[in-house]
JSON list of C-alpha atoms in Angstrom, two decimals:
[
{"chain": "A", "resi": 62, "resn": "MET", "atom": "CA", "xyz": [-53.32, -10.17, 6.54]},
{"chain": "A", "resi": 63, "resn": "LYS", "atom": "CA", "xyz": [-54.17, -6.50, 6.75]},
{"chain": "A", "resi": 64, "resn": "ALA", "atom": "CA", "xyz": [-56.74, -4.92, 4.43]},
{"chain": "A", "resi": 65, "resn": "LEU", "atom": "CA", "xyz": [-53.92, -3.09, 2.69]},
{"chain": "A", "resi": 66, "resn": "ASP", "atom": "CA", "xyz": [-52.16, -6.40, 2.04]},
{"chain": "A", "resi": 67, "resn": "HIS", "atom": "CA", "xyz": [-55.38, -7.80, 0.60]},
{"chain": "A", "resi": 68, "resn": "ASN", "atom": "CA", "xyz": [-55.71, -4.82, -1.76]},
{"chain": "A", "resi": 69, "resn": "CYS", "atom": "CA", "xyz": [-52.15, -5.34, -2.95]},
{"chain": "A", "resi": 70, "resn": "MET", "atom": "CA", "xyz": [-52.80, -9.05, -3.54]},
{"chain": "A", "resi": 71, "resn": "ASP", "atom": "CA", "xyz": [-55.88, -8.22, -5.61]},
{"chain": "A", "resi": 72, "resn": "LYS", "atom": "CA", "xyz": [-53.66, -6.31, -8.01]},
{"chain": "A", "resi": 73, "resn": "GLU", "atom": "CA", "xyz": [-51.10, -9.11, -8.28]},
{"chain": "A", "resi": 74, "resn": "ASP", "atom": "CA", "xyz": [-51.38, -11.83, -10.88]},
{"chain": "A", "resi": 75, "resn": "LEU", "atom": "CA", "xyz": [-50.98, -14.96, -8.79]},
{"chain": "A", "resi": 76, "resn": "ARG", "atom": "CA", "xyz": [-49.50, -16.76, -11.78]},
{"chain": "A", "resi": 77, "resn": "ARG", "atom": "CA", "xyz": [-46.39, -14.64, -11.16]},
{"chain": "A", "resi": 78, "resn": "LEU", "atom": "CA", "xyz": [-46.24, -15.03, -7.37]},
{"chain": "A", "resi": 79, "resn": "SER", "atom": "CA", "xyz": [-43.57, -17.11, -5.68]},
{"chain": "A", "resi": 80, "resn": "GLU", "atom": "CA", "xyz": [-44.33, -20.12, -3.50]},
{"chain": "A", "resi": 81, "resn": "PRO", "atom": "CA", "xyz": [-43.66, -18.17, -0.25]},
{"chain": "A", "resi": 82, "resn": "GLU", "atom": "CA", "xyz": [-46.08, -15.43, -1.37]},
{"chain": "A", "resi": 83, "resn": "LEU", "atom": "CA", "xyz": [-48.76, -18.01, -2.16]},
{"chain": "A", "resi": 84, "resn": "GLN", "atom": "CA", "xyz": [-48.13, -19.71, 1.18]},
{"chain": "A", "resi": 85, "resn": "ARG", "atom": "CA", "xyz": [-48.64, -16.38, 2.96]},
{"chain": "A", "resi": 86, "resn": "MET", "atom": "CA", "xyz": [-52.05, -16.15, 1.26]},
{"chain": "A", "resi": 87, "resn": "GLY", "atom": "CA", "xyz": [-52.90, -19.67, 2.45]},
{"chain": "A", "resi": 88, "resn": "VAL", "atom": "CA", "xyz": [-53.13, -21.21, -1.02]},
{"chain": "A", "resi": 89, "resn": "ARG", "atom": "CA", "xyz": [-51.29, -23.50, -3.39]},
{"chain": "A", "resi": 90, "resn": "LEU", "atom": "CA", "xyz": [-51.36, -22.91, -7.13]},
{"chain": "A", "resi": 91, "resn": "LEU", "atom": "CA", "xyz": [-52.06, -26.35, -8.59]},
{"chain": "A", "resi": 92, "resn": "LYS", "atom": "CA", "xyz": [-52.33, -25.31, -12.23]},
{"chain": "A", "resi": 93, "resn": "ARG", "atom": "CA", "xyz": [-50.70, -22.04, -13.20]},
{"chain": "A", "resi": 94, "resn": "GLN", "atom": "CA", "xyz": [-52.23, -21.51, -16.65]},
{"chain": "A", "resi": 95, "resn": "GLU", "atom": "CA", "xyz": [-55.75, -22.63, -15.70]},
{"chain": "A", "resi": 96, "resn": "VAL", "atom": "CA", "xyz": [-55.53, -20.84, -12.31]},
{"chain": "A", "resi": 97, "resn": "VAL", "atom": "CA", "xyz": [-56.55, -23.71, -10.05]},
{"chain": "A", "resi": 98, "resn": "LEU", "atom": "CA", "xyz": [-56.04, -22.93, -6.36]},
{"chain": "A", "resi": 99, "resn": "GLN", "atom": "CA", "xyz": [-56.06, -25.15, -3.29]},
{"chain": "A", "resi": 100, "resn": "CYS", "atom": "CA", "xyz": [-56.59, -24.01, 0.31]},
{"chain": "A", "resi": 101, "resn": "ARG", "atom": "CA", "xyz": [-53.67, -25.01, 2.54]},
{"chain": "A", "resi": 102, "resn": "HIS", "atom": "CA", "xyz": [-56.05, -25.45, 5.49]},
{"chain": "A", "resi": 103, "resn": "CYS", "atom": "CA", "xyz": [-59.01, -27.51, 4.21]},
{"chain": "A", "resi": 104, "resn": "MET", "atom": "CA", "xyz": [-57.59, -28.64, 0.82]},
{"chain": "A", "resi": 105, "resn": "GLU", "atom": "CA", "xyz": [-60.63, -27.22, -1.06]},
{"chain": "A", "resi": 106, "resn": "THR", "atom": "CA", "xyz": [-59.87, -26.46, -4.71]},
{"chain": "A", "resi": 107, "resn": "TRP", "atom": "CA", "xyz": [-61.37, -23.74, -6.88]},
{"chain": "A", "resi": 108, "resn": "SER", "atom": "CA", "xyz": [-60.73, -21.81, -10.04]},
{"chain": "A", "resi": 109, "resn": "PRO", "atom": "CA", "xyz": [-61.59, -18.09, -10.01]},
{"chain": "A", "resi": 110, "resn": "GLN", "atom": "CA", "xyz": [-63.21, -16.77, -13.16]},
{"chain": "A", "resi": 111, "resn": "LEU", "atom": "CA", "xyz": [-61.17, -14.21, -15.07]},
{"chain": "A", "resi": 112, "resn": "ASP", "atom": "CA", "xyz": [-62.96, -11.06, -16.19]},
{"chain": "A", "resi": 113, "resn": "TYR", "atom": "CA", "xyz": [-63.30, -9.97, -19.81]},
{"chain": "A", "resi": 114, "resn": "ASN", "atom": "CA", "xyz": [-59.82, -8.39, -19.61]},
{"chain": "A", "resi": 115, "resn": "GLY", "atom": "CA", "xyz": [-58.30, -11.64, -18.35]},
{"chain": "A", "resi": 116, "resn": "LYS", "atom": "CA", "xyz": [-57.81, -10.24, -14.84]},
{"chain": "A", "resi": 117, "resn": "LEU", "atom": "CA", "xyz": [-58.55, -12.03, -11.59]},
{"chain": "A", "resi": 118, "resn": "PRO", "atom": "CA", "xyz": [-61.55, -10.89, -9.50]},
{"chain": "A", "resi": 119, "resn": "PHE", "atom": "CA", "xyz": [-61.29, -9.20, -6.10]},
{"chain": "A", "resi": 120, "resn": "GLY", "atom": "CA", "xyz": [-60.66, -11.79, -3.38]},
{"chain": "A", "resi": 121, "resn": "TYR", "atom": "CA", "xyz": [-59.71, -14.53, -5.86]},
{"chain": "A", "resi": 122, "resn": "TRP", "atom": "CA", "xyz": [-57.43, -16.18, -3.29]},
{"chain": "A", "resi": 123, "resn": "VAL", "atom": "CA", "xyz": [-60.13, -16.59, -0.60]},
{"chain": "A", "resi": 124, "resn": "CYS", "atom": "CA", "xyz": [-61.13, -20.23, -0.02]},
{"chain": "A", "resi": 125, "resn": "PRO", "atom": "CA", "xyz": [-64.81, -20.95, -0.73]},
{"chain": "A", "resi": 126, "resn": "ALA", "atom": "CA", "xyz": [-65.03, -22.07, 2.95]},
{"chain": "A", "resi": 127, "resn": "LYS", "atom": "CA", "xyz": [-63.39, -18.74, 3.99]},
{"chain": "A", "resi": 128, "resn": "CYS", "atom": "CA", "xyz": [-60.50, -20.56, 5.76]},
{"chain": "A", "resi": 129, "resn": "ASN", "atom": "CA", "xyz": [-57.90, -17.99, 4.70]},
{"chain": "A", "resi": 130, "resn": "GLN", "atom": "CA", "xyz": [-60.06, -14.87, 4.55]},
{"chain": "A", "resi": 131, "resn": "GLY", "atom": "CA", "xyz": [-58.51, -13.32, 7.64]},
{"chain": "A", "resi": 132, "resn": "GLY", "atom": "CA", "xyz": [-54.97, -14.31, 6.75]},
{"chain": "A", "resi": 133, "resn": "VAL", "atom": "CA", "xyz": [-52.93, -17.28, 7.81]}
]
C-alpha cells in the first residue's frame, strides 16, 4: 500500500468498509461495533482505542506484529 493509500484509510471508518477493502488492508473485522480486528497473516487480534471524538487512531489497521504495515 502506498503512503497515500494509508492516509486515505486513516480517514475511513473501518466499520463501514467492505470485506474486499478490509482484505486489501490485511485485516478481518471480527466485531464491528467493538472494533476488534484480526491480522490475516498471523491471526493476531487487537482492538484500537477510539479517541474522545469516537474516531479511530492513525494506523489503526496495522497488526501489533507489523505484518501488514507495508501492505499485503
